[in-house]
mmCIF file of C-alpha atoms and ligand atoms in Angstrom:
data_model
loop_
_atom_site.group_PDB
_atom_site.id
_atom_site.type_symbol
_atom_site.label_atom_id
_atom_site.label_comp_id
_atom_site.label_asym_id
_atom_site.label_seq_id
_atom_site.Cartn_x
_atom_site.Cartn_y
_atom_site.Cartn_z
ATOM 1 C CA MET M 173 -16.444 -0.498 1.181
ATOM 2 C CA PHE M 174 -13.892 -2.331 2.904
ATOM 3 C CA PRO M 175 -15.128 -6.436 3.423
ATOM 4 C CA ILE M 176 -15.829 -6.766 6.808
ATOM 5 C CA GLU M 177 -14.714 -9.737 8.628
ATOM 6 C CA HIS M 178 -16.747 -11.154 11.388
ATOM 7 C CA LEU M 179 -14.799 -12.022 14.173
ATOM 8 C CA SER M 180 -16.752 -14.033 16.608
ATOM 9 C CA LEU M 181 -16.043 -13.335 20.621
ATOM 10 C CA PRO M 182 -16.325 -14.997 23.491
ATOM 11 C CA PRO M 183 -19.391 -13.446 25.867
ATOM 12 C CA ASP M 184 -16.129 -13.403 28.427
ATOM 13 C CA ARG M 185 -13.808 -12.518 27.065
ATOM 14 C CA ALA M 186 -12.089 -8.915 25.221
ATOM 15 C CA VAL M 187 -10.509 -7.824 22.808
ATOM 16 C CA TYR M 188 -6.707 -6.784 23.140
ATOM 17 C CA PHE M 189 -4.676 -4.499 21.082
ATOM 18 C CA ALA M 190 -0.741 -3.423 21.016
ATOM 19 C CA SER M 191 1.398 -1.986 18.526
ATOM 20 C CA ASP M 192 5.348 -1.233 17.705
ATOM 21 C CA PHE M 193 7.352 -2.821 20.079
ATOM 22 C CA HIS M 194 10.012 -2.140 18.040
ATOM 23 C CA LEU M 195 11.756 -5.334 18.533
ATOM 24 C CA GLY M 196 15.144 -5.513 18.581
ATOM 25 C CA THR M 197 16.484 -2.043 18.821
ATOM 26 C CA PRO M 198 18.259 0.430 19.723
ATOM 27 C CA THR M 199 20.628 -3.247 21.570
ATOM 28 C CA PRO M 200 19.968 -6.593 22.554
ATOM 29 C CA GLU M 201 20.165 -6.025 25.997
ATOM 30 C CA ILE M 202 17.081 -3.430 26.025
ATOM 31 C CA SER M 203 15.353 -4.652 23.170
ATOM 32 C CA ARG M 204 15.020 -8.173 25.711
ATOM 33 C CA ASP M 205 13.863 -6.697 28.472
ATOM 34 C CA ARG M 206 11.355 -4.495 26.749
ATOM 35 C CA GLU M 207 9.918 -8.663 24.636
ATOM 36 C CA ARG M 208 10.361 -9.758 28.554
ATOM 37 C CA ARG M 209 7.899 -7.161 29.248
ATOM 38 C CA ILE M 210 5.458 -7.679 26.127
ATOM 39 C CA VAL M 211 5.731 -11.431 27.272
ATOM 40 C CA ARG M 212 4.541 -10.613 31.197
ATOM 41 C CA TRP M 213 1.708 -8.211 29.494
ATOM 42 C CA LEU M 214 1.045 -11.576 27.217
ATOM 43 C CA ASP M 215 0.664 -13.696 30.733
ATOM 44 C CA SER M 216 -1.224 -10.689 31.756
ATOM 45 C CA ILE M 217 -3.967 -10.747 29.217
ATOM 46 C CA GLU M 218 -4.350 -14.289 28.639
ATOM 47 C CA ALA M 219 -6.683 -15.604 30.626
ATOM 48 C CA ASP M 220 -9.610 -13.166 29.041
ATOM 49 C CA ALA M 221 -8.499 -12.374 26.200
ATOM 50 C CA GLY M 222 -11.062 -13.765 22.454
ATOM 51 C CA THR M 223 -8.341 -12.087 19.639
ATOM 52 C CA ILE M 224 -5.083 -10.215 20.184
ATOM 53 C CA PHE M 225 -4.510 -7.919 17.246
ATOM 54 C CA LEU M 226 -0.665 -6.652 16.986
ATOM 55 C CA VAL M 227 -1.003 -3.823 14.746
ATOM 56 C CA GLY M 228 2.915 -4.059 13.269
ATOM 57 C CA ASP M 229 6.427 -2.844 14.010
ATOM 58 C CA VAL M 230 6.262 -5.840 16.147
ATOM 59 C CA PHE M 231 9.647 -6.294 14.781
ATOM 60 C CA ASP M 232 12.565 -3.169 14.411
ATOM 61 C CA PHE M 233 13.338 -5.174 11.410
ATOM 62 C CA TRP M 234 11.996 -8.421 10.064
ATOM 63 C CA PHE M 235 13.426 -10.635 6.471
ATOM 64 C CA GLU M 236 12.033 -13.862 5.937
ATOM 65 C CA TYR M 237 14.007 -16.194 3.870
ATOM 66 C CA ARG M 238 12.677 -18.685 2.497
ATOM 67 C CA LYS M 239 14.572 -21.364 4.424
ATOM 68 C CA SER M 240 15.176 -18.751 7.304
ATOM 69 C CA ILE M 241 14.487 -16.086 9.955
ATOM 70 C CA PRO M 242 16.261 -12.984 11.781
ATOM 71 C CA LYS M 243 18.092 -14.488 15.397
ATOM 72 C CA GLY M 244 16.488 -13.655 18.136
ATOM 73 C CA PHE M 245 12.450 -12.692 19.358
ATOM 74 C CA ILE M 246 12.506 -16.049 20.720
ATOM 75 C CA ARG M 247 10.083 -15.385 24.204
ATOM 76 C CA LEU M 248 8.004 -13.583 22.116
ATOM 77 C CA GLN M 249 7.652 -16.714 19.430
ATOM 78 C CA GLY M 250 7.125 -18.689 22.203
ATOM 79 C CA LYS M 251 4.503 -17.337 23.993
ATOM 80 C CA LEU M 252 2.240 -16.242 20.775
ATOM 81 C CA ALA M 253 2.600 -20.434 20.119
ATOM 82 C CA GLN M 254 1.769 -21.283 23.444
ATOM 83 C CA LEU M 255 -1.906 -18.934 22.401
ATOM 84 C CA THR M 256 -2.243 -19.859 19.497
ATOM 85 C CA ASP M 257 -2.534 -23.477 20.850
ATOM 86 C CA ALA M 258 -3.447 -22.609 23.982
ATOM 87 C CA GLY M 259 -7.051 -21.683 20.948
ATOM 88 C CA ILE M 260 -6.205 -17.344 21.749
ATOM 89 C CA PRO M 261 -6.281 -16.284 18.103
ATOM 90 C CA ILE M 262 -3.326 -13.808 17.023
ATOM 91 C CA VAL M 263 -4.129 -11.091 13.915
ATOM 92 C CA LEU M 264 -0.844 -9.926 13.227
ATOM 93 C CA PHE M 265 -0.312 -6.409 10.726
ATOM 94 C CA SER M 266 3.308 -6.092 9.439
ATOM 95 C CA GLY M 267 4.405 -2.316 9.472
ATOM 96 C CA ASN M 268 6.806 0.154 8.398
ATOM 97 C CA HIS M 269 9.541 -1.901 9.501
ATOM 98 C CA ASP M 270 8.423 -5.591 9.288
ATOM 99 C CA MET M 271 6.732 -5.210 5.807
ATOM 100 C CA TRP M 272 8.697 -7.974 4.668
ATOM 101 C CA MET M 273 6.876 -11.245 6.717
ATOM 102 C CA SER M 274 5.244 -14.278 4.488
ATOM 103 C CA SER M 275 4.058 -17.282 5.917
ATOM 104 C CA TYR M 276 6.358 -18.002 9.159
ATOM 105 C CA PHE M 277 4.095 -16.771 11.465
ATOM 106 C CA THR M 278 0.977 -18.213 9.872
ATOM 107 C CA ASP M 279 2.724 -21.734 9.228
ATOM 108 C CA GLU M 280 4.561 -21.905 12.617
ATOM 109 C CA MET M 281 1.763 -20.166 14.792
ATOM 110 C CA GLY M 282 -1.586 -19.927 12.552
ATOM 111 C CA ILE M 283 -1.500 -16.140 12.950
ATOM 112 C CA PRO M 284 -2.609 -14.162 9.532
ATOM 113 C CA VAL M 285 -0.422 -11.396 8.585
ATOM 114 C CA HIS M 286 -1.739 -8.463 6.669
ATOM 115 C CA ARG M 287 -0.503 -5.752 5.251
ATOM 116 C CA ASN M 288 -3.084 -3.092 4.680
ATOM 117 C CA PRO M 289 -6.111 -2.496 6.877
ATOM 118 C CA ARG M 290 -9.341 -4.125 7.571
ATOM 119 C CA SER M 291 -12.529 -3.626 8.857
ATOM 120 C CA TYR M 292 -13.947 -6.482 11.243
ATOM 121 C CA GLN M 293 -17.154 -6.827 12.802
ATOM 122 C CA ILE M 294 -17.087 -7.305 16.814
ATOM 123 C CA ALA M 295 -19.726 -8.295 19.356
ATOM 124 C CA GLY M 296 -21.872 -5.621 17.050
ATOM 125 C CA LYS M 297 -19.245 -3.423 16.831
ATOM 126 C CA LEU M 298 -17.164 -2.014 13.897
ATOM 127 C CA PHE M 299 -13.303 -1.679 13.622
ATOM 128 C CA HIS M 300 -10.964 -0.554 10.880
ATOM 129 C CA ILE M 301 -7.960 -1.591 11.858
ATOM 130 C CA GLY M 302 -4.368 -0.981 10.412
ATOM 131 C CA HIS M 303 -0.391 -0.161 11.107
ATOM 132 C CA GLY M 304 -0.858 3.603 9.546
ATOM 133 C CA ASP M 305 1.980 3.912 7.659
ATOM 134 C CA GLY M 306 1.093 5.870 4.297
ATOM 135 C CA LEU M 307 -2.279 6.997 4.676
ATOM 136 C CA GLY M 308 -3.620 9.893 4.021
ATOM 137 C CA PRO M 309 -1.935 12.958 2.216
ATOM 138 C CA GLY M 310 1.218 14.072 3.171
ATOM 139 C CA ASP M 311 4.717 11.916 3.160
ATOM 140 C CA GLN M 312 5.505 11.607 -0.083
ATOM 141 C CA THR M 313 8.786 10.792 0.100
ATOM 142 C CA TYR M 314 7.655 7.680 2.282
ATOM 143 C CA LYS M 315 5.878 6.689 0.150
ATOM 144 C CA ARG M 316 8.061 6.598 -2.894
ATOM 145 C CA LEU M 317 10.087 4.547 -0.060
ATOM 146 C CA LYS M 318 7.143 2.252 -0.109
ATOM 147 C CA LYS M 319 6.968 1.701 -3.216
ATOM 148 C CA LEU M 320 10.309 0.241 -3.190
ATOM 149 C CA PHE M 321 10.237 -1.538 -0.134
ATOM 150 C CA GLU M 322 6.781 -3.604 -1.491
ATOM 151 C CA ASN M 323 8.513 -4.320 -5.211
ATOM 152 C CA PRO M 324 8.705 -7.902 -5.715
ATOM 153 C CA LEU M 325 11.875 -7.661 -7.723
ATOM 154 C CA ALA M 326 13.401 -5.389 -5.072
ATOM 155 C CA GLN M 327 12.274 -8.173 -2.773
ATOM 156 C CA THR M 328 13.545 -11.235 -4.533
ATOM 157 C CA MET M 329 16.871 -9.389 -4.669
ATOM 158 C CA PHE M 330 17.334 -8.921 -1.283
ATOM 159 C CA ARG M 331 16.492 -12.088 -1.288
ATOM 160 C CA TRP M 332 19.914 -13.710 -2.770
ATOM 161 C CA LEU M 333 21.813 -11.011 -0.245
ATOM 162 C CA HIS M 334 23.191 -13.301 1.872
ATOM 163 C CA PRO M 335 21.404 -12.580 5.030
ATOM 164 C CA ASP M 336 24.449 -11.721 7.111
ATOM 165 C CA ILE M 337 25.175 -8.783 4.723
ATOM 166 C CA GLY M 338 20.932 -8.290 3.934
ATOM 167 C CA ILE M 339 20.395 -7.942 7.685
ATOM 168 C CA GLY M 340 23.895 -6.482 8.402
ATOM 169 C CA ILE M 341 22.376 -3.434 6.096
ATOM 170 C CA ALA M 342 18.639 -3.352 7.676
ATOM 171 C CA ASP M 343 20.629 -2.967 10.967
ATOM 172 C CA ARG M 344 23.481 -0.194 10.710
ATOM 173 C CA TRP M 345 20.409 1.789 8.722
ATOM 174 C CA SER M 346 17.953 1.307 11.848
ATOM 175 C CA ARG M 347 20.644 2.716 13.371
ATOM 176 C CA HIS M 348 21.746 5.326 11.631
ATOM 177 C CA SER M 349 17.771 6.400 11.315
ATOM 178 C CA ARG M 350 16.947 6.183 15.065
ATOM 179 C CA ALA M 351 20.351 8.861 15.525
ATOM 180 C CA SER M 352 18.202 11.429 13.669
ATOM 181 C CA HIS M 353 15.316 10.548 16.244
ATOM 182 C CA GLN M 354 17.420 9.260 19.508
ATOM 183 C CA GLY M 355 14.491 9.738 22.402
ATOM 184 C CA LYS M 356 11.851 11.487 20.944
ATOM 185 C CA PHE M 357 8.738 11.610 21.971
ATOM 186 C CA GLU M 358 6.160 12.878 19.021
ATOM 187 C CA GLU M 359 4.178 15.269 19.224
ATOM 188 C CA PHE M 360 1.003 15.618 18.825
ATOM 189 C CA MET M 361 0.250 17.872 15.358
ATOM 190 C CA GLY M 362 -3.309 19.035 16.494
ATOM 191 C CA GLU M 363 -6.392 17.070 14.689
ATOM 192 C CA ASP M 364 -6.187 18.579 11.476
ATOM 193 C CA ASN M 365 -2.812 17.527 11.140
ATOM 194 C CA GLU M 366 -2.527 14.478 11.894
ATOM 195 C CA TRP M 367 -2.827 12.017 8.698
ATOM 196 C CA ILE M 368 -4.477 9.157 10.144
ATOM 197 C CA MET M 369 -6.328 11.420 11.595
ATOM 198 C CA GLN M 370 -7.311 12.369 7.960
ATOM 199 C CA TYR M 371 -7.785 9.049 6.848
ATOM 200 C CA CYS M 372 -10.303 8.221 9.352
ATOM 201 C CA ARG M 373 -12.001 11.254 8.106
ATOM 202 C CA GLU M 374 -11.974 9.927 5.077
ATOM 203 C CA VAL M 375 -13.177 6.395 5.200
ATOM 204 C CA GLU M 376 -16.114 7.072 7.953
ATOM 205 C CA ALA M 377 -17.341 9.420 5.376
ATOM 206 C CA ARG M 378 -17.661 6.590 3.108
ATOM 207 C CA GLN M 379 -17.934 3.933 5.827
ATOM 208 C CA HIS M 380 -18.766 3.845 9.153
ATOM 209 C CA HIS M 381 -17.026 2.314 11.819
ATOM 210 C CA ASP M 382 -17.302 2.357 15.311
ATOM 211 C CA PHE M 383 -13.294 2.889 15.813
ATOM 212 C CA TYR M 384 -10.211 3.223 14.051
ATOM 213 C CA ILE M 385 -7.447 1.463 15.599
ATOM 214 C CA PHE M 386 -3.497 2.374 13.954
ATOM 215 C CA GLY M 387 -0.132 1.972 15.626
ATOM 216 C CA HIS M 388 2.891 3.858 13.621
ATOM 217 C CA ARG M 389 2.533 7.414 14.885
ATOM 218 C CA HIS M 390 4.123 6.035 18.330
ATOM 219 C CA LEU M 391 1.905 8.175 20.328
ATOM 220 C CA PRO M 392 -1.283 7.070 22.415
ATOM 221 C CA LEU M 393 -4.474 9.139 21.333
ATOM 222 C CA ASP M 394 -8.543 8.931 21.253
ATOM 223 C CA LEU M 395 -10.268 10.998 19.119
ATOM 224 C CA SER M 396 -13.388 11.293 17.768
ATOM 225 C CA VAL M 397 -13.771 10.949 14.076
ATOM 226 C CA GLY M 398 -17.156 11.246 14.364
ATOM 227 C CA LYS M 399 -20.681 11.830 16.600
ATOM 228 C CA THR M 400 -19.936 7.617 16.961
ATOM 229 C CA SER M 401 -16.656 7.383 15.809
ATOM 230 C CA ARG M 402 -12.963 7.080 17.543
ATOM 231 C CA TYR M 403 -9.776 6.663 16.704
ATOM 232 C CA ILE M 404 -7.161 5.186 19.320
ATOM 233 C CA ASN M 405 -3.513 5.032 18.209
ATOM 234 C CA LEU M 406 -1.588 2.538 20.105
ATOM 235 C CA GLY M 407 0.975 4.404 20.977
ATOM 236 C CA GLU M 408 4.421 1.938 21.175
ATOM 237 C CA TRP M 409 5.987 0.333 23.941
ATOM 238 C CA LEU M 410 9.420 1.715 23.754
ATOM 239 C CA ASN M 411 8.159 4.620 26.343
ATOM 240 C CA TYR M 412 4.561 3.945 27.063
ATOM 241 C CA ASN M 413 3.543 0.757 26.921
ATOM 242 C CA THR M 414 0.222 1.556 25.943
ATOM 243 C CA TYR M 415 -2.261 -1.093 24.471
ATOM 244 C CA ALA M 416 -6.167 -0.611 24.215
ATOM 245 C CA ARG M 417 -8.997 -3.477 25.019
ATOM 246 C CA PHE M 418 -12.367 -3.868 23.588
ATOM 247 C CA ASP M 419 -14.973 -4.736 26.640
ATOM 248 C CA ARG M 420 -17.565 -5.796 23.530
ATOM 249 C CA ASN M 421 -18.720 -1.932 24.190
ATOM 250 C CA THR M 422 -15.876 0.590 24.333
ATOM 251 C CA VAL M 423 -12.061 0.537 23.541
ATOM 252 C CA THR M 424 -10.116 1.470 26.796
ATOM 253 C CA LEU M 425 -6.123 2.567 26.438
ATOM 254 C CA SER M 426 -3.844 1.841 29.461
ATOM 255 C CA THR M 427 -0.970 1.387 29.956
ATOM 256 C CA PHE M 428 0.382 -1.690 31.298
ATOM 257 C CA GLU M 429 2.625 -1.603 34.702
ATOM 258 C CA SER M 430 4.884 -4.251 35.544
HETATM 259 MN MN1 LIG W 181 6.717 2.464 14.569
#
């Protein structure tokens, strides 16, 4: 059973969810255009947002050193700081691309950072929210890699590399893995073959949630998990610019158009 965190939502406000911005890829220029679009989206929801969930892979690569962070992404950071300074809570989940977040977003912007899926009660509805990597059956290679990436000793050793070298290695690796996925849109594999869907069914069998919200799949989805339960995948912002909005009653997936 997942512990349930109660989140208060002012009566005239909504909850917003987005994931997989992958800032930093494929080039600084293209990423900066996307970053400006994300900031415009945040501008557009500011007056209405009670809480904003950013559900992983916000950055194509992120690694925190004790006294240093990667260059760039300053527009998004400035916008997030402005929102939390204005009293709008933001919750961040790290994804498989940016799992090496430490205390920077919390210390600097008051944003809690989570790695594993969590359950929330918001306006009487139960949510299960997470990035979505390594869940359900399958992906054994990734699960092994994830163990290595999450290994504290491996992280300490990486931290000892000079950032120009460490971030350089990460950039090259990201370019390499992108070359094999170039411009590819993800394809729906059918409900029974979607790993996150299988994970949602497993959780639902033990503990009911009204909404399962995940990213990672890079494919906007809205599927029934049970009679009164849905799995929403948030898509991504390289092609789709999709986000979800909870209006205290239901969750709607939309595309940001400007
Ligand atoms: Mn992703």
